[in-house]
Amino acid sequence: MSLIEEINKRRTFAIISHPDAGKTTLTEKLLLYGGAIHLAGSVKARKTTKHAVSDWMEIEKQRGISVTSSVLQFDYEGHHINILDTPGHQDFSEDTYRTLMAADSAVMLIDVAKGVEAQTKKLFRVCKERGIPIFTFVNKIDHFGRNPFDLMDEIENLLGIHAYPMNWPIGLNGSYQGIYDRETATIELFEKDTSHGQHKLASTKGSADDPVFRELLEEDVHQSLIDDISLLDEAGDTFDFEKVKNGQLTPMFFGSAMTNFGVKPFLEKFLKMAPQPQPRKTLETIIDPASEEFTSFVFKIQANMNPQHHDRIVFMRICSGKFEKGMTVNHRQSGKTIRLMQPQQFLATERTIIDDAYPGDIIGVFDNGTMGVGDTLYTGKKKVTFADFPVFPPELFARIRAKDTMKRKQFLKGMTQLAQEGAVQIFENLGSMESYIVGAVGELQFEVLEYRLKHEYGVDLEMNRLPFSIARWIQDNGHDYKEMKNIDSAMIVKDNKQRLVLLISNEWQTNWIIERNPGFTFCTTPDNLKREAEE
Ligand code: G4P
């Protein structure tokens, strides 16, 4: 098969959702279709519900693929599918955001009863900024749910994207009986069952005009469907594939992952519309996936997966060219050449060593500490640099220091390495050489930091949470930051590139400080700072 054919058959996407919307269940059903697993429940079995600090590594072990592999891969009807894993809320961290950088499209999973929830909103924002196509699957329609028009409004109002329903739930007052497919004008009704997803729901399918459905559905349900559909056709958005590709319109599907209703039609339509690996921007040029030269970027590092061996696996997304086992590549950041040994891919339940891989694929390779998150690897003479990963504004902060001051060296080493992995964001505490300020987007990042410094570097941490929830990068516009007014309740720190950052408790205080310091500019991320301010 040619490189272009390999690229065309690949679909690499992430499922974004709030915990409990049914991501594990949907993933499992997709894997079942691909034949990658044979038994419903095998993905779920690895899910743990409680995350105690002390058993973090145990969690890693038990969950196997769901935490450490980052990607699940299977084939379905000529497509090669890579599902990127974005862990649920207990695990919520910058890792989750960064994984989205490796996706070509996203599936936004929403619980029909709950609508758009907090976590979905956060993850959605990252996808929207990247301009990747977003597909919506409204799950659990076998259960009581909200009005579909309300959900469309909510998506538009909260997320700023229009939704185009590909199908429509049939029923009244939130009690649904099936779906209507708008493209084929067919109805599929499911039979209620009580097996809690043990069985695929039996269903009746046919043309919407078929009088059978008038009988099967009660008169008012049938009429309401007809009314809804004509309202959608007349007043709803038209289907514009260009808008879907640019992430301005989201095709919306209704279904039920648990009872496997509407999952297969979703998968098939999704595969038709979702993009194959696309050209990617670098600082130098735009890289076509079909280019002969291999390029990839690191989006995740998992160190000490096996604590006995201190191994470190670097996950990279291939952007162009063909990858071959043992190939030598240039590492842009260090200028070294590196041989990519023991490349691994991850089937549903096991890791395998692979011989080759193509754009869109994710591979994991062992690394001795050279590579960092966001780094570029490439072959050929021309330098390639994928742009820096965006910095995600941290919302949680803590001051940390080594309990034992004699362990300062190990503490520094540990912090440097964990910062390189992107485990937390580290800030310099202007008043002290002994302590650092760390920032995170999720609670688990702190737990992991504490656990890993102790177990991998032998350092016990003293950690004090700080009452801040907002970080603003400061552009001084030629003023001395010491002249800033009304910042007694805030704290000034420096990020790893020596840029000044103000930590603040709440929105109200932020506005207060901004008003009183008109000479300074306050940016939500360092990417927004003017270049000269960075240098
Ligand atoms: P997550 O990964 O997004 O956190 O969600 P997960 O798949 O674990 O699903 C969360 C709960 O929602 C599970 O119930 C699951 O069975 C249920 N669920 C998923 N899809 C559907 C659906 O289409 N319809 C209905 N009615 N429920 C669905 P649980 O009680 O927490 O777990 P379990 O006892 O089912 O294992």
Coordinates of C-alpha atoms and ligand atoms in Angstrom, one line a residue:
M1 CA 0.0 0.0 0.0
S2 CA 1.3 3.4 -0.9
L3 CA 2.0 6.1 1.7
I4 CA -1.0 8.1 0.5
E5 CA -3.3 5.1 0.8
E6 CA -2.1 4.5 4.3
I7 CA -2.8 8.2 5.2
N8 CA -6.2 8.2 3.6
K9 CA -7.4 5.3 5.7
R10 CA -6.3 6.8 9.0
R11 CA -8.6 8.5 11.4
T12 CA -7.1 9.8 14.6
F13 CA -9.5 11.4 17.1
A14 CA -10.2 12.0 20.8
I15 CA -13.4 11.6 22.7
I16 CA -14.0 14.6 24.9
S17 CA -16.6 14.4 27.7
H18 CA -17.5 15.0 31.3
P19 CA -17.0 12.0 33.6
D20 CA -19.9 9.5 33.5
A21 CA -21.2 10.7 30.1
G22 CA -20.3 7.2 28.8
K23 CA -16.9 7.6 27.2
T24 CA -15.6 4.2 28.4
T25 CA -18.8 2.5 27.2
L26 CA -18.7 4.2 23.8
T27 CA -15.0 3.4 23.3
E28 CA -15.7 -0.2 24.2
K29 CA -18.5 -0.4 21.7
L30 CA -16.3 1.0 19.0
L31 CA -13.6 -1.5 19.8
L32 CA -16.2 -4.3 19.6
Y33 CA -17.0 -3.2 16.0
G34 CA -13.4 -3.2 15.1
G35 CA -13.0 -6.7 16.5
A36 CA -10.2 -5.4 18.7
I37 CA -12.0 -6.7 21.8
H38 CA -14.5 -9.5 21.9
L39 CA -16.2 -9.0 25.2
A40 CA -18.0 -6.0 26.4
G41 CA -16.7 -5.1 29.8
S42 CA -13.0 -5.6 29.1
V43 CA -12.2 -1.9 28.9
K44 CA -14.5 -1.1 31.8
A45 CA -12.8 -3.7 34.0
R46 CA -9.7 -1.5 34.2
K47 CA -11.6 1.5 35.3
T48 CA -11.0 2.4 38.9
T49 CA -13.3 4.8 40.7
K50 CA -11.2 5.8 43.7
H51 CA -7.8 7.5 43.4
A52 CA -5.9 7.4 46.6
V53 CA -2.5 8.9 46.5
S54 CA -0.6 5.9 47.8
D55 CA -1.9 3.6 45.1
W56 CA -1.3 5.8 42.1
M57 CA 1.2 3.4 40.6
E58 CA -1.2 0.6 41.3
I59 CA -3.8 2.5 39.4
E60 CA -1.4 2.8 36.6
K61 CA -0.9 -0.9 36.6
Q62 CA -4.5 -1.8 36.9
R63 CA -5.7 0.5 34.3
G64 CA -3.0 -0.5 31.9
I65 CA -4.0 0.9 28.6
S66 CA -6.3 3.6 29.8
V67 CA -3.7 5.6 31.5
T68 CA -0.4 4.6 30.0
S69 CA -1.0 3.8 26.4
S70 CA -2.7 7.1 25.4
V71 CA -4.1 5.5 22.3
L72 CA -6.3 2.6 21.3
Q73 CA -6.2 1.4 17.8
F74 CA -8.3 -0.8 15.5
D75 CA -9.3 -1.4 12.0
Y76 CA -12.9 -1.1 10.7
E77 CA -14.0 -1.5 7.1
G78 CA -10.8 -0.3 5.5
H79 CA -10.1 2.4 8.0
H80 CA -7.3 2.4 10.5
I81 CA -8.6 4.1 13.6
N82 CA -6.6 5.7 16.5
I83 CA -8.6 6.8 19.5
L84 CA -6.6 9.1 21.7
D85 CA -7.4 8.6 25.4
T86 CA -8.3 11.7 27.4
P87 CA -8.7 10.5 31.0
G88 CA -11.7 11.4 33.1
H89 CA -11.9 14.1 35.8
Q90 CA -10.0 12.5 38.6
D91 CA -7.1 12.3 36.2
F92 CA -7.7 15.7 34.7
S93 CA -4.4 17.3 33.9
E94 CA -2.5 19.2 31.3
D95 CA -1.8 15.8 29.7
T96 CA -5.4 15.7 28.8
Y97 CA -5.2 19.0 27.0
R98 CA -2.0 18.1 25.3
T99 CA -3.4 14.8 23.9
L100 CA -5.8 16.9 21.9
M101 CA -2.9 18.4 20.0
A102 CA -2.3 14.9 18.5
A103 CA -5.9 14.5 17.2
D104 CA -7.3 15.3 13.8
S105 CA -10.9 15.5 15.0
A106 CA -12.9 15.1 18.2
V107 CA -16.0 13.4 19.3
M108 CA -17.9 15.4 22.0
L109 CA -19.9 13.0 24.1
I110 CA -22.9 14.5 26.0
D111 CA -25.3 12.9 28.4
V112 CA -28.8 13.6 27.1
A113 CA -30.1 14.3 30.6
K114 CA -27.2 16.6 31.6
G115 CA -26.2 18.5 28.5
V116 CA -22.9 20.4 28.2
E117 CA -21.0 20.0 31.5
A118 CA -17.9 21.7 32.9
Q119 CA -15.2 19.4 31.7
T120 CA -16.6 19.1 28.2
K121 CA -16.5 22.9 28.0
K122 CA -12.8 23.1 28.9
L123 CA -11.8 20.4 26.4
F124 CA -14.0 21.8 23.7
R125 CA -12.3 25.1 23.9
V126 CA -8.9 23.5 23.1
C127 CA -10.4 21.7 20.1
K128 CA -12.1 24.9 18.9
E129 CA -8.9 26.8 19.1
R130 CA -7.2 24.2 16.9
G131 CA -10.1 24.5 14.4
I132 CA -10.5 20.7 14.2
P133 CA -13.8 19.1 13.2
I134 CA -16.0 18.2 16.2
F135 CA -18.7 15.6 16.1
T136 CA -21.3 15.4 18.9
F137 CA -22.8 12.2 20.2
V138 CA -25.7 12.7 22.6
N139 CA -25.7 9.6 24.7
K140 CA -28.2 7.7 26.9
I141 CA -31.3 8.3 24.9
D142 CA -32.6 4.9 26.3
H143 CA -33.0 6.9 29.5
F144 CA -35.0 10.0 30.3
G145 CA -33.4 13.0 28.6
R146 CA -33.7 16.7 27.8
N147 CA -35.4 18.2 24.9
P148 CA -33.1 18.0 21.8
F149 CA -33.8 21.6 20.8
D150 CA -32.7 22.7 24.2
L151 CA -29.5 20.8 23.8
M152 CA -28.9 22.4 20.5
D153 CA -29.4 25.8 22.0
E154 CA -27.1 25.0 24.9
I155 CA -24.3 23.8 22.5
E156 CA -24.7 27.0 20.5
N157 CA -24.9 29.3 23.6
L158 CA -22.2 27.7 25.8
L159 CA -19.8 26.5 23.1
G160 CA -20.4 28.9 20.3
I161 CA -20.8 26.3 17.6
H162 CA -23.9 25.5 15.6
A163 CA -25.2 21.9 15.6
Y164 CA -26.6 20.0 12.7
P165 CA -28.6 17.0 13.9
M166 CA -27.9 14.0 11.6
N167 CA -30.6 12.1 13.4
W168 CA -33.4 13.0 15.8
P169 CA -34.7 11.2 18.9
I170 CA -38.3 10.2 18.7
G171 CA -40.5 10.6 21.8
L172 CA -42.3 13.0 24.0
N173 CA -41.3 14.7 27.3
G174 CA -37.8 13.2 27.4
S175 CA -38.9 9.6 27.0
Y176 CA -37.4 8.4 23.8
Q177 CA -38.3 5.4 21.7
G178 CA -35.9 5.5 18.8
I179 CA -34.3 7.8 16.2
Y180 CA -35.1 9.3 12.9
D181 CA -32.3 9.4 10.3
R182 CA -32.5 12.7 8.4
E183 CA -30.4 11.6 5.5
T184 CA -32.4 8.4 4.7
A185 CA -35.7 9.5 6.2
T186 CA -35.9 6.2 8.1
I187 CA -37.0 5.4 11.6
E188 CA -35.5 3.0 14.0
L189 CA -37.4 2.2 17.2
F190 CA -35.8 0.3 20.0
E191 CA -37.4 -2.0 22.4
K192 CA -37.0 -1.2 26.0
D193 CA -35.1 -3.8 28.0
T194 CA -33.8 -4.2 31.5
S195 CA -30.6 -6.0 30.8
H196 CA -28.6 -2.9 31.6
G197 CA -26.7 -3.0 28.3
Q198 CA -26.0 -6.7 28.3
H199 CA -27.8 -7.0 25.0
K200 CA -27.9 -4.9 21.9
L201 CA -31.4 -3.5 21.7
A202 CA -33.8 -5.2 19.3
S203 CA -35.2 -2.7 16.9
T204 CA -37.7 -2.1 14.1
K205 CA -36.5 -0.1 11.1
G206 CA -38.1 1.4 8.0
S207 CA -39.1 4.3 6.0
A208 CA -40.7 7.2 8.0
D209 CA -43.7 7.3 5.6
D210 CA -44.5 3.7 6.3
P211 CA -47.9 3.6 8.0
V212 CA -46.6 0.9 10.3
F213 CA -44.9 3.7 12.3
R214 CA -48.1 5.6 12.7
E215 CA -49.4 2.6 14.4
L216 CA -46.3 1.8 16.4
L217 CA -45.8 5.3 17.6
E218 CA -48.8 6.9 19.2
E219 CA -50.4 9.6 17.1
D220 CA -49.0 12.5 19.2
V221 CA -45.5 11.1 19.2
H222 CA -45.6 10.7 15.4
Q223 CA -47.0 14.2 14.9
S224 CA -44.4 15.7 17.1
L225 CA -41.7 14.0 15.1
I226 CA -43.1 15.3 11.9
D227 CA -43.3 18.8 13.4
D228 CA -39.7 18.7 14.7
I229 CA -38.3 17.5 11.4
S230 CA -40.1 20.2 9.4
L231 CA -38.9 22.8 11.9
L232 CA -35.3 21.5 11.6
D233 CA -35.5 21.5 7.8
E234 CA -36.9 25.0 7.6
A235 CA -35.3 26.9 10.5
G236 CA -32.2 24.8 11.3
D237 CA -28.7 25.2 9.8
T238 CA -28.1 23.6 6.4
F239 CA -25.5 21.0 6.3
D240 CA -22.2 22.6 5.1
F241 CA -19.3 20.2 5.0
E242 CA -16.8 23.1 4.8
K243 CA -18.1 24.4 8.1
V244 CA -17.8 20.9 9.6
K245 CA -14.2 20.7 8.5
N246 CA -13.3 24.1 10.0
G247 CA -15.0 23.3 13.3
Q248 CA -17.8 25.8 12.9
L249 CA -20.6 23.3 12.6
T250 CA -20.9 20.1 14.6
P251 CA -22.8 17.1 13.2
M252 CA -24.9 15.9 16.1
F253 CA -26.0 12.2 16.6
F254 CA -28.3 10.8 19.2
G255 CA -27.9 7.2 20.5
S256 CA -27.1 5.0 23.4
A257 CA -23.7 3.6 23.9
M258 CA -24.7 1.1 26.6
T259 CA -27.5 -0.5 24.6
N260 CA -25.5 -0.1 21.4
F261 CA -28.3 1.9 19.7
G262 CA -27.2 4.3 17.0
V263 CA -23.5 3.5 17.6
K264 CA -22.8 1.8 14.3
P265 CA -24.5 4.4 12.1
F266 CA -22.6 7.0 14.0
L267 CA -19.3 5.3 13.5
E268 CA -19.9 4.9 9.8
K269 CA -21.0 8.5 9.2
F270 CA -18.2 9.7 11.3
L271 CA -15.6 7.8 9.4
K272 CA -16.9 9.3 6.1
M273 CA -16.8 12.9 7.4
A274 CA -13.8 12.9 9.8
P275 CA -10.5 14.0 8.1
Q276 CA -7.5 11.8 7.5
P277 CA -4.2 13.3 8.8
Q278 CA -3.9 16.8 7.5
P279 CA -0.9 19.1 6.7
R280 CA 0.6 20.5 9.9
K281 CA 2.2 23.9 10.5
T282 CA 5.8 24.1 11.7
L283 CA 7.8 27.2 12.4
E284 CA 9.5 26.8 9.0
T285 CA 6.8 25.6 6.7
I286 CA 3.7 23.5 6.3
I287 CA 4.3 19.7 6.3
D288 CA 2.3 17.6 4.0
P289 CA 1.6 14.1 5.6
A290 CA 2.6 12.5 2.3
S291 CA 6.1 14.0 2.3
E292 CA 8.8 11.4 2.1
E293 CA 10.6 12.8 5.2
F294 CA 9.5 11.6 8.6
T295 CA 8.3 14.2 11.1
S296 CA 6.6 13.7 14.5
F297 CA 6.2 15.6 17.8
V298 CA 6.1 14.4 21.3
F299 CA 2.8 15.0 23.1
K300 CA 3.2 12.9 26.2
I301 CA 5.9 11.3 28.3
Q302 CA 5.3 8.6 30.8
A303 CA 8.2 8.0 33.0
N304 CA 8.8 5.0 35.3
M305 CA 6.0 2.9 34.0
N306 CA 8.1 0.1 35.4
P307 CA 9.6 1.6 38.6
Q308 CA 12.3 -1.2 38.7
H309 CA 13.7 -0.2 35.4
H310 CA 13.1 3.6 35.5
D311 CA 11.9 3.4 31.9
R312 CA 10.5 6.4 30.2
I313 CA 8.2 6.2 27.3
V314 CA 7.8 9.0 24.9
F315 CA 4.6 9.1 22.9
M316 CA 4.7 10.8 19.6
R317 CA 2.3 11.6 16.8
I318 CA 3.6 10.9 13.3
C319 CA 2.8 13.9 11.0
S320 CA 4.5 12.8 7.8
G321 CA 6.5 10.1 6.1
K322 CA 6.8 6.5 7.0
F323 CA 8.2 5.3 10.3
E324 CA 10.4 2.2 10.4
K325 CA 11.6 0.3 13.4
G326 CA 15.2 1.3 14.4
M327 CA 15.3 4.4 12.1
T328 CA 17.5 7.2 13.0
V329 CA 16.0 10.7 13.4
N330 CA 17.1 14.2 14.3
H331 CA 16.0 15.6 17.6
R332 CA 15.4 19.2 16.9
Q333 CA 15.8 20.5 20.5
S334 CA 19.1 18.8 21.4
G335 CA 20.5 18.7 17.9
K336 CA 21.3 15.0 18.5
T337 CA 20.4 12.0 16.3
I338 CA 18.4 9.4 18.0
R339 CA 17.7 5.8 17.0
L340 CA 14.1 4.9 17.7
M341 CA 14.3 1.5 19.3
Q342 CA 11.5 -0.8 20.4
P343 CA 8.7 1.3 19.0
Q344 CA 5.4 0.2 20.4
Q345 CA 1.8 0.5 19.5
F346 CA -1.2 -0.4 21.6
L347 CA -4.0 -2.7 20.7
A348 CA -6.9 -2.8 23.0
T349 CA -5.3 -4.9 25.6
E350 CA -1.7 -5.3 24.8
R351 CA 1.4 -3.5 23.6
T352 CA 3.2 -4.8 20.5
I353 CA 6.4 -3.9 19.0
I354 CA 5.8 -2.6 15.5
D355 CA 7.9 -2.5 12.3
D356 CA 6.3 0.5 10.7
A357 CA 3.8 3.3 11.2
Y358 CA 2.3 6.1 9.3
P359 CA 1.0 9.7 9.6
G360 CA -1.8 9.8 12.2
D361 CA -0.4 6.9 14.2
I362 CA 0.9 7.3 17.7
I363 CA 3.9 5.3 18.7
G364 CA 5.7 5.0 22.0
V365 CA 9.5 4.7 22.2
F366 CA 11.9 4.3 25.1
D367 CA 14.0 7.4 25.8
N368 CA 16.7 8.1 28.3
G369 CA 15.7 11.6 29.2
T370 CA 16.6 13.5 26.0
M371 CA 13.2 14.3 24.8
G372 CA 10.6 16.7 26.3
V373 CA 7.0 17.3 25.7
G374 CA 6.4 19.3 22.5
D375 CA 9.8 18.3 20.9
T376 CA 10.2 17.6 17.2
L377 CA 11.8 14.6 15.5
Y378 CA 12.5 14.5 11.8
T379 CA 14.6 13.0 9.1
G380 CA 16.2 14.9 6.2
K381 CA 18.5 17.9 6.1
K382 CA 15.9 20.6 6.5
K383 CA 15.2 21.6 10.1
V384 CA 11.7 21.1 11.3
T385 CA 10.2 22.6 14.4
F386 CA 6.6 22.1 15.5
A387 CA 5.5 25.1 17.3
D388 CA 5.6 25.1 21.1
F389 CA 2.6 23.5 22.8
P390 CA 0.3 26.1 24.1
V391 CA 0.5 26.7 27.8
F392 CA -2.7 26.0 29.6
P393 CA -3.4 28.5 32.3
P394 CA -3.1 26.7 35.7
E395 CA -5.9 27.1 38.2
L396 CA -4.4 25.4 41.2
F397 CA -1.3 26.5 43.0
A398 CA 1.0 25.3 45.7
R399 CA 4.3 26.2 47.3
I400 CA 6.6 23.2 47.6
R401 CA 10.0 22.5 49.2
A402 CA 12.0 19.5 50.2
K403 CA 11.3 18.6 53.8
D404 CA 14.9 17.7 54.3
T405 CA 17.2 20.5 53.1
M406 CA 20.0 18.0 52.5
K407 CA 18.0 16.6 49.6
R408 CA 18.1 19.8 47.7
K409 CA 20.0 18.3 44.8
Q410 CA 17.6 15.5 44.3
F411 CA 14.7 17.9 44.7
L412 CA 16.1 20.1 41.9
K413 CA 16.8 17.2 39.6
G414 CA 13.3 15.8 40.2
M415 CA 11.6 19.1 39.6
T416 CA 13.7 19.7 36.4
Q417 CA 12.8 16.3 35.0
L418 CA 9.1 16.5 35.9
A419 CA 8.9 20.0 34.4
Q420 CA 10.4 18.6 31.2
E421 CA 7.7 16.0 31.1
G422 CA 5.1 18.7 31.6
A423 CA 3.8 17.0 34.8
V424 CA 3.2 20.4 36.4
Q425 CA 4.1 24.0 35.6
I426 CA 6.9 25.3 37.7
F427 CA 7.3 28.9 38.8
E428 CA 10.2 30.6 40.5
N429 CA 9.3 32.0 43.9
L430 CA 11.0 35.4 43.7
G431 CA 11.5 35.6 47.5
S432 CA 13.1 32.2 48.0
M433 CA 15.6 29.8 46.5
E434 CA 14.4 26.9 48.7
S435 CA 10.9 26.7 47.4
Y436 CA 9.0 26.7 44.2
I437 CA 5.5 27.5 43.2
V438 CA 3.8 24.8 41.1
G439 CA 0.7 25.3 39.0
A440 CA -1.7 22.7 37.7
V441 CA -5.1 22.4 36.0
G442 CA -6.1 19.3 37.9
E443 CA -5.8 18.0 41.5
L444 CA -4.2 14.8 40.4
Q445 CA -1.1 16.6 39.1
F446 CA -0.2 17.5 42.7
E447 CA -0.7 14.0 44.0
V448 CA 1.4 12.6 41.2
L449 CA 4.1 15.2 41.8
E450 CA 4.3 14.3 45.5
Y451 CA 4.2 10.6 44.9
R452 CA 6.9 10.6 42.2
L453 CA 9.3 12.9 44.0
K454 CA 9.2 10.6 46.9
H455 CA 9.4 7.3 45.0
E456 CA 11.6 8.2 42.2
Y457 CA 13.9 10.8 43.7
G458 CA 13.6 10.0 47.4
V459 CA 12.4 13.5 48.3
D460 CA 9.6 14.1 50.8
L461 CA 7.8 17.3 49.9
E462 CA 6.3 19.9 52.1
M463 CA 3.4 21.3 50.1
N464 CA 1.2 24.2 51.0
R465 CA -1.7 25.1 48.8
L466 CA -2.0 28.7 47.9
P467 CA -5.3 30.6 47.6
F468 CA -4.9 31.6 44.0
S469 CA -6.9 30.4 41.0
I470 CA -5.9 32.8 38.2
A471 CA -2.5 33.3 36.5
R472 CA -1.8 36.4 34.4
W473 CA 1.4 36.8 32.4
I474 CA 2.6 40.4 32.8
Q475 CA 3.8 42.5 30.0
D476 CA 5.5 45.5 31.7
N477 CA 5.5 47.8 28.6
G478 CA 8.8 49.3 29.9
H479 CA 7.7 49.8 33.5
D480 CA 9.3 48.2 36.6
Y481 CA 7.0 45.5 37.9
K482 CA 7.9 46.7 41.4
E483 CA 5.8 49.8 40.7
M484 CA 2.6 47.8 40.4
K485 CA -0.1 48.9 42.7
N486 CA -2.7 47.1 44.8
I487 CA -1.1 43.7 44.5
D488 CA -0.8 42.9 48.2
S489 CA -3.2 40.0 48.0
A490 CA -1.5 38.6 44.8
M491 CA 1.9 37.1 44.2
I492 CA 4.5 37.7 41.5
V493 CA 6.5 34.7 40.2
K494 CA 8.5 33.8 37.1
D495 CA 7.8 31.0 34.7
N496 CA 10.4 28.7 33.3
K497 CA 11.2 31.2 30.6
Q498 CA 11.8 34.0 33.2
R499 CA 8.5 35.7 32.3
L500 CA 6.7 37.5 35.1
V501 CA 3.4 36.0 36.2
L502 CA 0.9 37.4 38.6
L503 CA -1.1 34.9 40.7
I504 CA -4.5 36.1 41.9
S505 CA -7.4 34.7 43.9
N506 CA -10.4 35.6 41.9
E507 CA -11.9 37.4 38.9
W508 CA -13.0 40.4 41.0
Q509 CA -9.4 41.0 42.2
T510 CA -8.0 40.5 38.8
N511 CA -10.2 43.3 37.4
W512 CA -9.3 45.5 40.3
I513 CA -5.6 45.0 39.7
I514 CA -5.9 45.5 36.0
E515 CA -7.8 48.8 36.5
R516 CA -5.2 50.1 38.9
N517 CA -2.2 49.3 36.7
P518 CA -3.0 50.7 33.3
G519 CA 0.7 50.8 32.3
F520 CA 0.8 47.0 32.3
T521 CA -0.8 44.4 30.2
F522 CA -2.1 41.2 31.7
C523 CA -2.4 38.1 29.4
T524 CA -4.2 34.9 30.1
T525 CA -1.4 32.8 28.5
P526 CA 2.2 33.6 27.6
D527 CA 1.3 33.0 24.0
N528 CA -0.6 36.2 24.1
L529 CA 2.4 38.3 25.1
K530 CA 4.0 40.4 22.5
R531 CA 7.2 38.8 21.2
E532 CA 9.4 41.6 22.4
A533 CA 8.1 41.1 25.9
E534 CA 9.3 37.6 25.8
E535 CA 12.8 38.4 24.8
Ligands
G4P1 P1 -17.2 7.6 31.5 O1 -16.2 6.7 30.9 O2 -17.6 8.8 30.6 O3 -16.9 8.1 32.9 O4 -18.6 6.8 31.6 P2 -18.9 5.3 31.6 O5 -18.8 4.7 30.2 O6 -18.2 4.6 32.7 O7 -20.4 5.4 31.9 C1 -20.9 6.0 33.1 C2 -22.3 5.3 33.5 O8 -23.2 5.6 32.4 C3 -22.2 3.8 33.6 O9 -23.1 3.4 34.6 C4 -22.6 3.3 32.2 O10 -23.2 2.0 32.2 C5 -23.7 4.4 31.9 N1 -24.0 4.5 30.5 C6 -23.2 4.6 29.5 N2 -23.8 4.7 28.3 C7 -25.2 4.6 28.6 C8 -26.3 4.6 27.8 O11 -26.3 4.7 26.6 N3 -27.5 4.5 28.5 C9 -27.6 4.4 29.9 N4 -28.8 4.3 30.4 N5 -26.5 4.4 30.7 C10 -25.3 4.5 30.0 P3 -22.7 3.0 36.0 O12 -23.9 2.6 36.7 O13 -21.8 4.0 36.6 O14 -21.7 1.7 35.7 P4 -22.1 0.2 35.3 O15 -22.8 -0.3 36.6 O16 -23.1 0.3 34.2 O17 -20.8 -0.4 35.0

